[in-house]
mmCIF file of C-alpha atoms and ligand atoms in Angstrom:
data_model
loop_
_atom_site.group_PDB
_atom_site.id
_atom_site.type_symbol
_atom_site.label_atom_id
_atom_site.label_comp_id
_atom_site.label_asym_id
_atom_site.label_seq_id
_atom_site.Cartn_x
_atom_site.Cartn_y
_atom_site.Cartn_z
ATOM 1 C CA MET A 11 -22.278 -6.242 1.425
ATOM 2 C CA LYS A 12 -20.114 -7.168 -1.741
ATOM 3 C CA TYR A 13 -16.674 -5.217 -1.844
ATOM 4 C CA ILE A 14 -13.810 -4.729 -4.244
ATOM 5 C CA ASP A 15 -10.207 -5.123 -3.515
ATOM 6 C CA PRO A 16 -8.369 -3.541 -6.064
ATOM 7 C CA HIS A 17 -4.719 -4.429 -4.173
ATOM 8 C CA ILE A 18 -4.179 -7.749 -4.332
ATOM 9 C CA HIS A 19 -1.187 -10.292 -5.699
ATOM 10 C CA MET A 20 -3.136 -13.699 -6.086
ATOM 11 C CA VAL A 21 -0.288 -15.147 -7.721
ATOM 12 C CA SER A 22 0.613 -15.493 -3.985
ATOM 13 C CA ARG A 23 -2.245 -16.650 -2.569
ATOM 14 C CA THR A 24 -4.293 -20.367 -2.809
ATOM 15 C CA THR A 25 -7.836 -21.776 -4.049
ATOM 16 C CA ASP A 26 -8.583 -21.342 -0.098
ATOM 17 C CA ASP A 27 -7.973 -17.135 0.566
ATOM 18 C CA TYR A 28 -10.234 -17.382 -3.474
ATOM 19 C CA ARG A 29 -12.801 -19.294 -2.094
ATOM 20 C CA ARG A 30 -12.843 -17.059 1.001
ATOM 21 C CA MET A 31 -12.836 -13.373 -0.131
ATOM 22 C CA ALA A 32 -16.116 -14.840 -2.021
ATOM 23 C CA LEU A 33 -17.415 -15.945 0.903
ATOM 24 C CA ALA A 34 -16.690 -12.336 2.447
ATOM 25 C CA GLY A 35 -18.384 -10.691 -0.434
ATOM 26 C CA CYS A 36 -15.392 -9.975 -2.836
ATOM 27 C CA VAL A 37 -16.300 -9.365 -6.309
ATOM 28 C CA ALA A 38 -13.554 -8.089 -8.140
ATOM 29 C CA ILE A 39 -9.582 -7.668 -7.866
ATOM 30 C CA THR A 40 -7.207 -5.693 -9.326
ATOM 31 C CA GLU A 41 -3.295 -7.207 -8.634
ATOM 32 C CA PRO A 42 -0.435 -5.185 -10.092
ATOM 33 C CA ALA A 43 2.634 -6.736 -11.229
ATOM 34 C CA PHE A 44 5.040 -6.492 -7.546
ATOM 35 C CA TRP A 45 8.566 -8.154 -6.553
ATOM 36 C CA ALA A 46 7.903 -12.443 -5.893
ATOM 37 C CA GLY A 47 11.162 -12.023 -3.500
ATOM 38 C CA PHE A 48 13.550 -12.903 -5.308
ATOM 39 C CA ASP A 49 15.152 -10.943 -8.532
ATOM 40 C CA ARG A 50 14.234 -12.517 -11.856
ATOM 41 C CA SER A 51 17.292 -13.207 -13.645
ATOM 42 C CA SER A 52 15.389 -12.396 -17.365
ATOM 43 C CA PRO A 53 13.568 -10.880 -19.006
ATOM 44 C CA GLN A 54 11.903 -14.291 -20.063
ATOM 45 C CA GLY A 55 10.924 -13.999 -16.222
ATOM 46 C CA PHE A 56 8.424 -11.375 -16.944
ATOM 47 C CA LEU A 57 7.303 -12.440 -20.079
ATOM 48 C CA ASP A 58 6.031 -15.326 -18.034
ATOM 49 C CA TYR A 59 4.552 -13.455 -15.081
ATOM 50 C CA TYR A 60 2.639 -11.206 -17.439
ATOM 51 C CA ARG A 61 1.218 -14.183 -18.538
ATOM 52 C CA GLN A 62 0.542 -15.424 -15.672
ATOM 53 C CA LEU A 63 -1.146 -11.965 -14.744
ATOM 54 C CA THR A 64 -3.110 -11.941 -17.650
ATOM 55 C CA ASP A 65 -3.731 -15.258 -18.747
ATOM 56 C CA THR A 66 -4.319 -17.915 -16.335
ATOM 57 C CA GLU A 67 -5.110 -15.959 -12.842
ATOM 58 C CA PRO A 68 -8.407 -14.124 -14.646
ATOM 59 C CA ARG A 69 -9.304 -17.918 -15.288
ATOM 60 C CA ARG A 70 -8.561 -18.909 -11.648
ATOM 61 C CA ALA A 71 -10.736 -16.207 -10.351
ATOM 62 C CA ALA A 72 -14.139 -17.258 -12.272
ATOM 63 C CA GLN A 73 -14.463 -20.564 -10.288
ATOM 64 C CA TYR A 74 -15.079 -18.548 -7.649
ATOM 65 C CA GLY A 75 -17.450 -15.688 -9.210
ATOM 66 C CA ILE A 76 -14.367 -13.091 -9.193
ATOM 67 C CA ARG A 77 -12.975 -10.342 -12.023
ATOM 68 C CA HIS A 78 -9.619 -11.051 -12.155
ATOM 69 C CA HIS A 79 -8.059 -7.174 -13.462
ATOM 70 C CA CYS A 80 -4.317 -6.433 -13.357
ATOM 71 C CA TRP A 81 -1.800 -3.736 -13.943
ATOM 72 C CA ILE A 82 1.738 -4.278 -16.144
ATOM 73 C CA CYS A 83 4.747 -2.803 -14.954
ATOM 74 C CA VAL A 84 8.758 -3.666 -13.651
ATOM 75 C CA ASN A 85 7.910 -3.097 -10.262
ATOM 76 C CA PRO A 86 10.761 -0.475 -8.132
ATOM 77 C CA LYS A 87 12.666 -3.463 -5.818
ATOM 78 C CA GLU A 88 14.037 -4.956 -9.158
ATOM 79 C CA ALA A 89 14.438 -1.163 -10.913
ATOM 80 C CA GLU A 90 18.236 -0.714 -9.552
ATOM 81 C CA ASP A 91 19.047 -2.351 -13.487
ATOM 82 C CA ALA A 92 18.056 0.004 -15.598
ATOM 83 C CA GLY A 93 19.521 -1.478 -18.583
ATOM 84 C CA PHE A 94 17.767 -4.586 -17.822
ATOM 85 C CA ALA A 95 15.173 -3.337 -16.578
ATOM 86 C CA ARG A 96 14.730 -1.332 -19.567
ATOM 87 C CA GLU A 97 14.932 -4.011 -21.459
ATOM 88 C CA VAL A 98 12.132 -5.441 -19.146
ATOM 89 C CA MET A 99 10.463 -2.545 -20.789
ATOM 90 C CA SER A 100 10.198 -3.350 -23.984
ATOM 91 C CA LEU A 101 8.159 -6.296 -23.608
ATOM 92 C CA ILE A 102 4.666 -4.111 -21.655
ATOM 93 C CA PRO A 103 3.221 -2.283 -24.559
ATOM 94 C CA GLU A 104 2.284 -6.030 -25.725
ATOM 95 C CA PHE A 105 0.542 -6.804 -22.926
ATOM 96 C CA LEU A 106 -1.241 -3.000 -22.077
ATOM 97 C CA GLN A 107 -3.239 -4.567 -25.210
ATOM 98 C CA LYS A 108 -5.027 -7.143 -23.740
ATOM 99 C CA GLU A 109 -8.253 -7.288 -22.539
ATOM 100 C CA ASN A 110 -8.047 -7.552 -18.308
ATOM 101 C CA VAL A 111 -5.211 -5.117 -18.022
ATOM 102 C CA LEU A 112 -6.128 -1.530 -16.716
ATOM 103 C CA GLY A 113 -3.184 0.118 -16.695
ATOM 104 C CA VAL A 114 0.774 0.542 -15.393
ATOM 105 C CA GLY A 115 2.036 -0.762 -11.465
ATOM 106 C CA GLU A 116 2.690 -1.212 -9.091
ATOM 107 C CA ILE A 117 5.230 1.531 -9.881
ATOM 108 C CA GLY A 118 7.559 4.346 -7.978
ATOM 109 C CA LEU A 119 10.013 4.429 -5.298
ATOM 110 C CA ASN A 120 11.060 1.520 -3.063
ATOM 111 C CA LYS A 121 14.413 2.914 -1.542
ATOM 112 C CA ASN A 122 14.252 5.923 -3.521
ATOM 113 C CA SER A 123 17.471 5.331 -5.199
ATOM 114 C CA ARG A 124 18.551 7.715 -8.544
ATOM 115 C CA ASN A 125 17.908 5.215 -10.983
ATOM 116 C CA GLU A 126 14.282 3.905 -9.213
ATOM 117 C CA LEU A 127 13.650 6.747 -10.223
ATOM 118 C CA VAL A 128 14.886 7.873 -14.275
ATOM 119 C CA ILE A 129 12.624 3.877 -13.553
ATOM 120 C CA LEU A 130 9.503 4.891 -12.798
ATOM 121 C CA GLU A 131 10.260 8.394 -15.190
ATOM 122 C CA GLU A 132 9.754 5.770 -18.463
ATOM 123 C CA HIS A 133 7.158 4.009 -16.663
ATOM 124 C CA LEU A 134 5.660 6.967 -16.564
ATOM 125 C CA ALA A 135 5.777 7.919 -20.366
ATOM 126 C CA LEU A 136 4.984 4.898 -21.309
ATOM 127 C CA ALA A 137 1.495 5.269 -19.373
ATOM 128 C CA GLU A 138 1.775 9.032 -20.804
ATOM 129 C CA GLN A 139 2.470 7.701 -24.027
ATOM 130 C CA HIS A 140 -0.562 4.818 -24.339
ATOM 131 C CA ASP A 141 -3.129 6.902 -21.627
ATOM 132 C CA GLN A 142 -2.861 4.653 -19.317
ATOM 133 C CA LEU A 143 -4.090 4.586 -15.717
ATOM 134 C CA VAL A 144 -1.435 4.622 -13.332
ATOM 135 C CA LEU A 145 -1.843 3.236 -10.382
ATOM 136 C CA VAL A 146 2.078 3.996 -7.598
ATOM 137 C CA HIS A 147 3.711 1.869 -4.759
ATOM 138 C CA THR A 148 5.312 4.051 -2.802
ATOM 139 C CA PRO A 149 8.311 3.028 -0.735
ATOM 140 C CA HIS A 150 8.404 1.069 2.536
ATOM 141 C CA LEU A 151 8.771 2.868 6.673
ATOM 142 C CA GLU A 152 11.187 5.588 7.100
ATOM 143 C CA ASP A 153 11.038 5.542 3.288
ATOM 144 C CA LYS A 154 7.740 6.040 3.002
ATOM 145 C CA LEU A 155 7.084 9.904 3.517
ATOM 146 C CA LYS A 156 9.980 11.377 1.132
ATOM 147 C CA GLY A 157 9.161 8.172 -2.018
ATOM 148 C CA THR A 158 5.665 9.383 -1.984
ATOM 149 C CA ARG A 159 7.067 12.961 -1.997
ATOM 150 C CA LEU A 160 9.438 12.376 -4.720
ATOM 151 C CA ILE A 161 6.871 10.040 -7.514
ATOM 152 C CA MET A 162 4.572 13.446 -6.957
ATOM 153 C CA ASP A 163 6.705 15.886 -7.459
ATOM 154 C CA ALA A 164 8.084 12.838 -10.398
ATOM 155 C CA ILE A 165 4.603 13.601 -11.917
ATOM 156 C CA LYS A 166 3.591 16.823 -11.259
ATOM 157 C CA ALA A 167 7.354 18.262 -13.027
ATOM 158 C CA ASN A 168 7.404 15.820 -16.436
ATOM 159 C CA THR A 169 4.488 14.553 -16.905
ATOM 160 C CA SER A 170 1.158 15.482 -18.430
ATOM 161 C CA LEU A 171 -0.584 12.516 -16.818
ATOM 162 C CA ASP A 172 -4.185 14.513 -14.690
ATOM 163 C CA PRO A 173 -3.545 13.373 -11.448
ATOM 164 C CA GLY A 174 -7.026 12.135 -11.006
ATOM 165 C CA ARG A 175 -6.404 9.107 -13.602
ATOM 166 C CA VAL A 176 -2.895 8.162 -11.300
ATOM 167 C CA LEU A 177 -3.883 6.227 -8.009
ATOM 168 C CA ILE A 178 -0.510 6.815 -4.399
ATOM 169 C CA ASP A 179 -1.593 3.600 -3.382
ATOM 170 C CA HIS A 180 0.018 2.671 0.634
ATOM 171 C CA VAL A 181 -0.892 6.316 2.537
ATOM 172 C CA GLU A 182 -0.695 6.228 5.482
ATOM 173 C CA GLU A 183 -1.230 8.745 8.476
ATOM 174 C CA HIS A 184 1.791 10.940 7.441
ATOM 175 C CA THR A 185 1.647 10.777 3.490
ATOM 176 C CA VAL A 186 -2.432 11.274 3.190
ATOM 177 C CA ARG A 187 -2.701 14.856 3.177
ATOM 178 C CA GLU A 188 -0.531 15.512 1.146
ATOM 179 C CA VAL A 189 -1.528 12.843 -1.677
ATOM 180 C CA LEU A 190 -5.875 14.199 -1.716
ATOM 181 C CA ASP A 191 -4.614 17.544 -1.662
ATOM 182 C CA ARG A 192 -2.176 17.141 -4.517
ATOM 183 C CA GLY A 193 -5.157 15.710 -6.386
ATOM 184 C CA PHE A 194 -3.990 11.633 -6.622
ATOM 185 C CA TRP A 195 -6.109 9.312 -5.280
ATOM 186 C CA ALA A 196 -5.396 7.363 -2.446
ATOM 187 C CA GLY A 197 -4.857 3.952 -1.433
ATOM 188 C CA MET A 198 -5.438 2.329 1.920
ATOM 189 C CA THR A 199 -2.157 -0.465 2.796
ATOM 190 C CA LEU A 200 -3.866 -3.115 5.061
ATOM 191 C CA TYR A 201 -1.174 -5.059 6.763
ATOM 192 C CA PRO A 202 -1.159 -6.859 10.566
ATOM 193 C CA ASP A 203 2.218 -4.993 11.113
ATOM 194 C CA THR A 204 3.378 -2.710 7.905
ATOM 195 C CA LYS A 205 1.425 0.786 7.049
ATOM 196 C CA CYS A 206 -2.089 0.570 8.356
ATOM 197 C CA THR A 207 -4.308 -1.603 10.553
ATOM 198 C CA PRO A 208 -8.128 -2.372 9.643
ATOM 199 C CA GLN A 209 -8.712 0.275 12.829
ATOM 200 C CA ARG A 210 -5.939 2.824 11.354
ATOM 201 C CA ALA A 211 -7.826 2.780 8.313
ATOM 202 C CA ALA A 212 -11.648 3.463 9.722
ATOM 203 C CA ASP A 213 -9.786 6.716 11.707
ATOM 204 C CA ILE A 214 -8.175 8.129 8.208
ATOM 205 C CA ILE A 215 -11.656 7.215 6.554
ATOM 206 C CA GLU A 216 -12.613 9.826 10.138
ATOM 207 C CA MET A 217 -10.070 12.284 10.115
ATOM 208 C CA HIS A 218 -9.395 12.458 5.807
ATOM 209 C CA GLY A 219 -13.520 11.785 4.357
ATOM 210 C CA THR A 220 -13.775 9.057 2.043
ATOM 211 C CA GLU A 221 -13.782 10.874 -0.473
ATOM 212 C CA ARG A 222 -11.131 9.990 -3.637
ATOM 213 C CA LEU A 223 -10.252 6.785 -0.971
ATOM 214 C CA TRP A 224 -10.196 3.113 -0.643
ATOM 215 C CA MET A 225 -8.643 0.337 0.954
ATOM 216 C CA ASN A 226 -6.737 -2.984 -0.165
ATOM 217 C CA SER A 227 -5.486 -6.127 1.516
ATOM 218 C CA ALA A 228 -1.967 -5.936 -0.717
ATOM 219 C CA GLY A 229 -2.492 -10.165 -0.137
ATOM 220 C CA ASP A 230 1.262 -11.161 -1.142
ATOM 221 C CA TRP A 231 3.696 -13.539 -0.534
ATOM 222 C CA GLY A 232 4.495 -12.066 2.691
ATOM 223 C CA ASP A 233 2.893 -11.255 5.890
ATOM 224 C CA SER A 234 -0.477 -10.100 5.108
ATOM 225 C CA ASP A 235 -4.010 -10.927 5.123
ATOM 226 C CA PRO A 236 -6.586 -11.168 2.018
ATOM 227 C CA LEU A 237 -9.692 -10.197 4.195
ATOM 228 C CA ALA A 238 -8.193 -7.694 5.889
ATOM 229 C CA VAL A 239 -10.762 -5.347 3.535
ATOM 230 C CA PRO A 240 -14.174 -6.810 5.057
ATOM 231 C CA LYS A 241 -12.376 -6.796 8.279
ATOM 232 C CA ALA A 242 -11.994 -3.062 7.671
ATOM 233 C CA ILE A 243 -15.747 -3.026 6.536
ATOM 234 C CA VAL A 244 -16.659 -4.882 9.990
ATOM 235 C CA GLU A 245 -14.478 -1.934 11.720
ATOM 236 C CA MET A 246 -16.519 0.664 10.239
ATOM 237 C CA ARG A 247 -19.559 -1.457 10.689
ATOM 238 C CA ARG A 248 -19.064 -1.373 14.641
ATOM 239 C CA ARG A 249 -17.921 1.713 15.679
ATOM 240 C CA GLY A 250 -21.695 3.449 13.289
ATOM 241 C CA HIS A 251 -20.751 4.074 10.332
ATOM 242 C CA ASP A 252 -23.448 4.180 7.623
ATOM 243 C CA THR A 253 -23.464 2.203 4.737
ATOM 244 C CA ALA A 254 -23.210 4.947 2.632
ATOM 245 C CA SER A 255 -19.602 6.053 3.173
ATOM 246 C CA ILE A 256 -19.164 2.063 4.180
ATOM 247 C CA GLU A 257 -20.454 1.136 0.634
ATOM 248 C CA GLN A 258 -18.315 4.713 -1.182
ATOM 249 C CA VAL A 259 -14.736 3.592 -0.001
ATOM 250 C CA SER A 260 -14.811 -0.469 -0.241
ATOM 251 C CA TRP A 261 -17.024 0.148 -3.825
ATOM 252 C CA GLY A 262 -18.149 3.383 -5.275
ATOM 253 C CA ASN A 263 -14.264 4.732 -5.386
ATOM 254 C CA PRO A 264 -12.966 1.815 -6.814
ATOM 255 C CA VAL A 265 -15.047 1.751 -9.589
ATOM 256 C CA ALA A 266 -15.028 5.114 -10.188
ATOM 257 C CA PHE A 267 -11.228 5.605 -10.363
ATOM 258 C CA LEU A 268 -11.202 1.590 -12.118
ATOM 259 C CA GLY A 269 -14.312 2.761 -13.943
ATOM 260 C CA GLN A 270 -11.824 5.185 -16.318
ATOM 261 C CA CYS A 271 -10.658 2.096 -17.491
ATOM 262 C CA PRO A 272 -12.735 0.204 -19.955
ATOM 263 C CA ARG A 273 -11.834 -3.204 -19.362
ATOM 264 C CA PHE A 274 -13.023 -2.683 -15.876
ATOM 265 C CA ASP A 275 -15.919 -4.377 -15.164
ATOM 266 C CA ALA A 276 -17.331 -4.915 -12.116
ATOM 267 C CA GLY A 277 -19.728 -7.105 -13.399
ATOM 268 C CA GLU A 278 -22.820 -4.774 -11.889
ATOM 269 C CA MET B 27 -5.589 18.304 16.170
ATOM 270 C CA THR B 28 -7.254 18.511 12.825
ATOM 271 C CA SER B 29 -11.248 18.823 12.895
ATOM 272 C CA PRO B 30 -12.547 14.915 11.727
ATOM 273 C CA ALA B 31 -14.293 15.441 7.921
ATOM 274 C CA ASN B 32 -16.712 12.305 8.705
ATOM 275 C CA PRO B 33 -16.704 11.685 13.238
ATOM 276 C CA SER B 34 -17.325 8.685 14.443
ATOM 277 C CA PRO B 35 -20.442 7.335 15.348
ATOM 278 C CA MET B 36 -19.225 6.750 19.275
ATOM 279 C CA ASN B 37 -18.672 9.099 22.100
ATOM 280 C CA ARG B 38 -15.243 8.683 24.184
ATOM 281 C CA THR B 39 -17.294 5.847 26.625
ATOM 282 C CA GLU B 40 -17.570 3.815 23.514
ATOM 283 C CA ILE B 41 -14.544 4.048 22.743
ATOM 284 C CA ALA B 42 -12.931 2.721 25.926
ATOM 285 C CA ASP B 43 -15.559 0.055 25.981
ATOM 286 C CA LEU B 44 -14.554 -0.964 23.103
ATOM 287 C CA TYR B 45 -11.116 -0.762 22.504
ATOM 288 C CA PHE B 46 -8.994 -0.283 26.451
ATOM 289 C CA LEU B 47 -8.862 -4.457 26.965
ATOM 290 C CA GLU B 48 -6.838 -4.631 23.390
ATOM 291 C CA HIS B 49 -5.296 -1.380 24.019
ATOM 292 C CA ARG B 50 -4.048 -2.457 27.053
ATOM 293 C CA ALA B 51 -2.342 -6.505 25.821
ATOM 294 C CA ARG B 52 -0.452 -3.446 23.310
ATOM 295 C CA LEU B 53 0.529 -1.523 26.058
ATOM 296 C CA LEU B 54 1.908 -4.869 28.757
ATOM 297 C CA ASP B 55 3.897 -6.290 25.202
ATOM 298 C CA LEU B 56 5.575 -3.177 24.478
ATOM 299 C CA ALA B 57 6.389 -2.867 28.410
ATOM 300 C CA ALA B 58 7.610 -7.048 28.370
ATOM 301 C CA PHE B 59 9.525 -6.087 25.214
ATOM 302 C CA LEU B 60 11.275 -2.717 26.725
ATOM 303 C CA ASP B 61 12.431 -5.912 29.639
ATOM 304 C CA ARG B 62 12.637 -8.010 26.969
ATOM 305 C CA TYR B 63 15.652 -5.733 25.200
ATOM 306 C CA ASP B 64 16.821 -3.931 29.252
ATOM 307 C CA ARG B 65 17.781 -8.388 30.083
ATOM 308 C CA ALA B 66 19.668 -9.494 27.029
ATOM 309 C CA ASP B 67 23.427 -8.655 27.313
ATOM 310 C CA ASP B 68 24.718 -5.626 26.393
ATOM 311 C CA ASP B 69 26.168 -6.912 22.641
ATOM 312 C CA THR B 70 27.248 -2.990 21.234
ATOM 313 C CA GLY B 71 27.104 -0.913 24.187
ATOM 314 C CA THR B 72 24.815 1.235 22.428
ATOM 315 C CA ASP B 73 21.519 2.061 22.690
ATOM 316 C CA ASP B 74 19.780 0.464 19.695
ATOM 317 C CA PHE B 75 18.625 3.192 17.046
ATOM 318 C CA ARG B 76 15.423 1.824 16.120
ATOM 319 C CA LEU B 77 14.606 1.949 20.263
ATOM 320 C CA THR B 78 16.107 5.129 20.512
ATOM 321 C CA ALA B 79 13.331 5.990 18.218
ATOM 322 C CA LEU B 80 10.993 3.343 20.239
ATOM 323 C CA ARG B 81 10.897 6.075 23.604
ATOM 324 C CA ASN B 82 11.007 9.942 21.545
ATOM 325 C CA ALA B 83 8.325 7.850 19.381
ATOM 326 C CA ILE B 84 6.003 6.926 23.417
ATOM 327 C CA ALA B 85 7.640 10.354 25.340
ATOM 328 C CA LEU B 86 5.415 12.223 21.901
ATOM 329 C CA LEU B 87 2.258 9.484 22.724
ATOM 330 C CA ILE B 88 3.108 11.335 26.471
ATOM 331 C CA ASP B 89 2.763 15.416 25.537
ATOM 332 C CA GLY B 90 -0.384 16.116 25.069
ATOM 333 C CA SER B 91 -0.973 17.207 21.591
ATOM 334 C CA GLY B 92 -2.756 15.186 18.878
ATOM 335 C CA ASP B 93 -2.027 14.546 15.977
ATOM 336 C CA ARG B 94 0.165 11.348 17.364
ATOM 337 C CA THR B 95 -0.183 8.796 14.919
ATOM 338 C CA ALA B 96 1.251 10.807 12.425
ATOM 339 C CA ARG B 97 3.522 12.442 14.354
ATOM 340 C CA VAL B 98 5.511 8.798 15.843
ATOM 341 C CA LEU B 99 5.165 8.130 12.133
ATOM 342 C CA ASP B 100 6.836 11.755 10.905
ATOM 343 C CA LEU B 101 9.483 10.738 14.030
ATOM 344 C CA MET B 102 10.714 7.556 12.483
ATOM 345 C CA SER B 103 10.951 9.363 8.370
ATOM 346 C CA ASP B 104 14.229 10.129 6.239
ATOM 347 C CA HIS B 105 13.644 13.291 6.449
ATOM 348 C CA SER B 106 16.200 14.801 3.174
ATOM 349 C CA THR B 107 14.463 15.152 0.124
ATOM 350 C CA GLU B 108 17.485 13.323 -2.486
ATOM 351 C CA PRO B 109 17.350 10.644 -4.326
ATOM 352 C CA ILE B 110 20.185 8.600 -2.589
ATOM 353 C CA ASP B 111 22.752 7.011 -5.421
ATOM 354 C CA GLN B 112 21.960 3.271 -5.156
ATOM 355 C CA ALA B 113 20.151 1.664 -3.294
ATOM 356 C CA GLY B 114 22.638 -0.586 -1.364
ATOM 357 C CA MET B 115 19.195 -2.946 -0.188
ATOM 358 C CA LYS B 116 16.119 -4.022 -0.807
ATOM 359 C CA GLY B 117 14.235 -3.477 2.695
ATOM 360 C CA ALA B 118 13.584 -0.597 5.244
ATOM 361 C CA CYS B 119 15.014 -0.355 9.058
ATOM 362 C CA GLY B 120 10.953 1.034 10.598
ATOM 363 C CA THR B 121 13.148 4.114 11.118
ATOM 364 C CA PRO B 122 16.377 5.712 9.551
ATOM 365 C CA PRO B 123 19.465 4.435 10.721
ATOM 366 C CA PRO B 124 22.511 6.494 11.783
ATOM 367 C CA GLY B 125 23.780 8.072 9.072
ATOM 368 C CA THR B 126 20.367 8.511 6.594
ATOM 369 C CA GLY B 127 20.220 11.290 5.226
HETATM 370 ZN ZN1 ZN C 302 1.475 -4.328 -4.352
#
C-alpha cells in the first residue's frame, strides 16, 4: 500500500532508510526544519541547512522514487535567543519561494518560555504575510499539554490563520480532542519510547475517527523508526480495520492537507 | 469513557489473544524496574519524583474508570498556564519536576 510520511528528518537518515521506505510503499515525504541535536553557531549554519533541505535532499529522495518536500523555520529549541532567531528568520522569505517548500514549520514551543512564544508569534505573522501552510511542533512529555494550549491560543488570539491550514503535530490522548475540536489538523508521531506507538495511534483513530488526522514517523537522529507509518498501517490491518479508513489516515488526509499548497506533489 | 468514533472490529477475546503476552511481558518489565529501584543504594532518602508519579499512575490503572491513557498523561503533565521566564534546559523529564508551575 502506498503511503506518505508527512514528518521525517531525512538529513539524519541513511540511503538504506530511503530504500526500505520505498520498498514499504513510501512515495512522498515532507521534512520540517528542526534542531540538529546541537545549537548552530551562526545564521550561516541555518542557511546551509535550508540549502540542504531545498536542494540536496530532494535529489537524494528522487533516487528512490520518493518526492521530497520541506518546511522552513527556526525551530523552538533554538528560539530562546530571540535576537539570533530574528537574524535567522530574515533568511526565510527567500526560501519560501523554493519549489519543494510547503510552508512554515516545524514552529511551536519546547519549554513553553516567553521568548519561544514571541518567536512563535513572529513565525505565525510571517506565515500569514506569505500565505503559507503551518506545521506546528508541540512540546515533549510533561510540557505538551500546556504548550499545545498556549500555541492554539496564540494562533486564535493573534492571527487570522485558518485552522484548516495549520497542523498541530505530536498529539497524544490528552491533547488530540482539543486540537480537533478547535478546527486544526492533528498529527500523531510514532516513536518507540515517547509520543505514540503504532498501537496507541490505532487506538486514537478508533476513539477519535479518521477526520483531519495523520501519522508520521518523525524519524531523526534520535531513537526513532523510519518505518513507523507502515507499521501502524499493519497494526490497523491486523485489527481488521477497513482499507478505506487505513488509506484515509496514511494517504487521503496528508494529500488533502498538504494539497492546499499547490507545490505538493504526491505523484498521482 | 467516551464511545469510539471508529470502533475496533475485534471483540474482547480477540484483543486478549492478540495482546496479552506482549503486555504481560511489559508488566514484568515494570515490576522488575520497581524492584531494581528498591534494591539500589538510597542516595537521597526521598522517593524520586518520577517514581512517585509512576506509582500514582499505576493506581489509576486499576481504579475501575476508563480513559486511562489520557488520565496517565494528564497526571504527568504540567498544569500551569503561564509561559515560564526562561528555558533553562532543552529536554523534559517525563513528569513535572518538583516546583513546576
Ligand atoms: Zn520533527
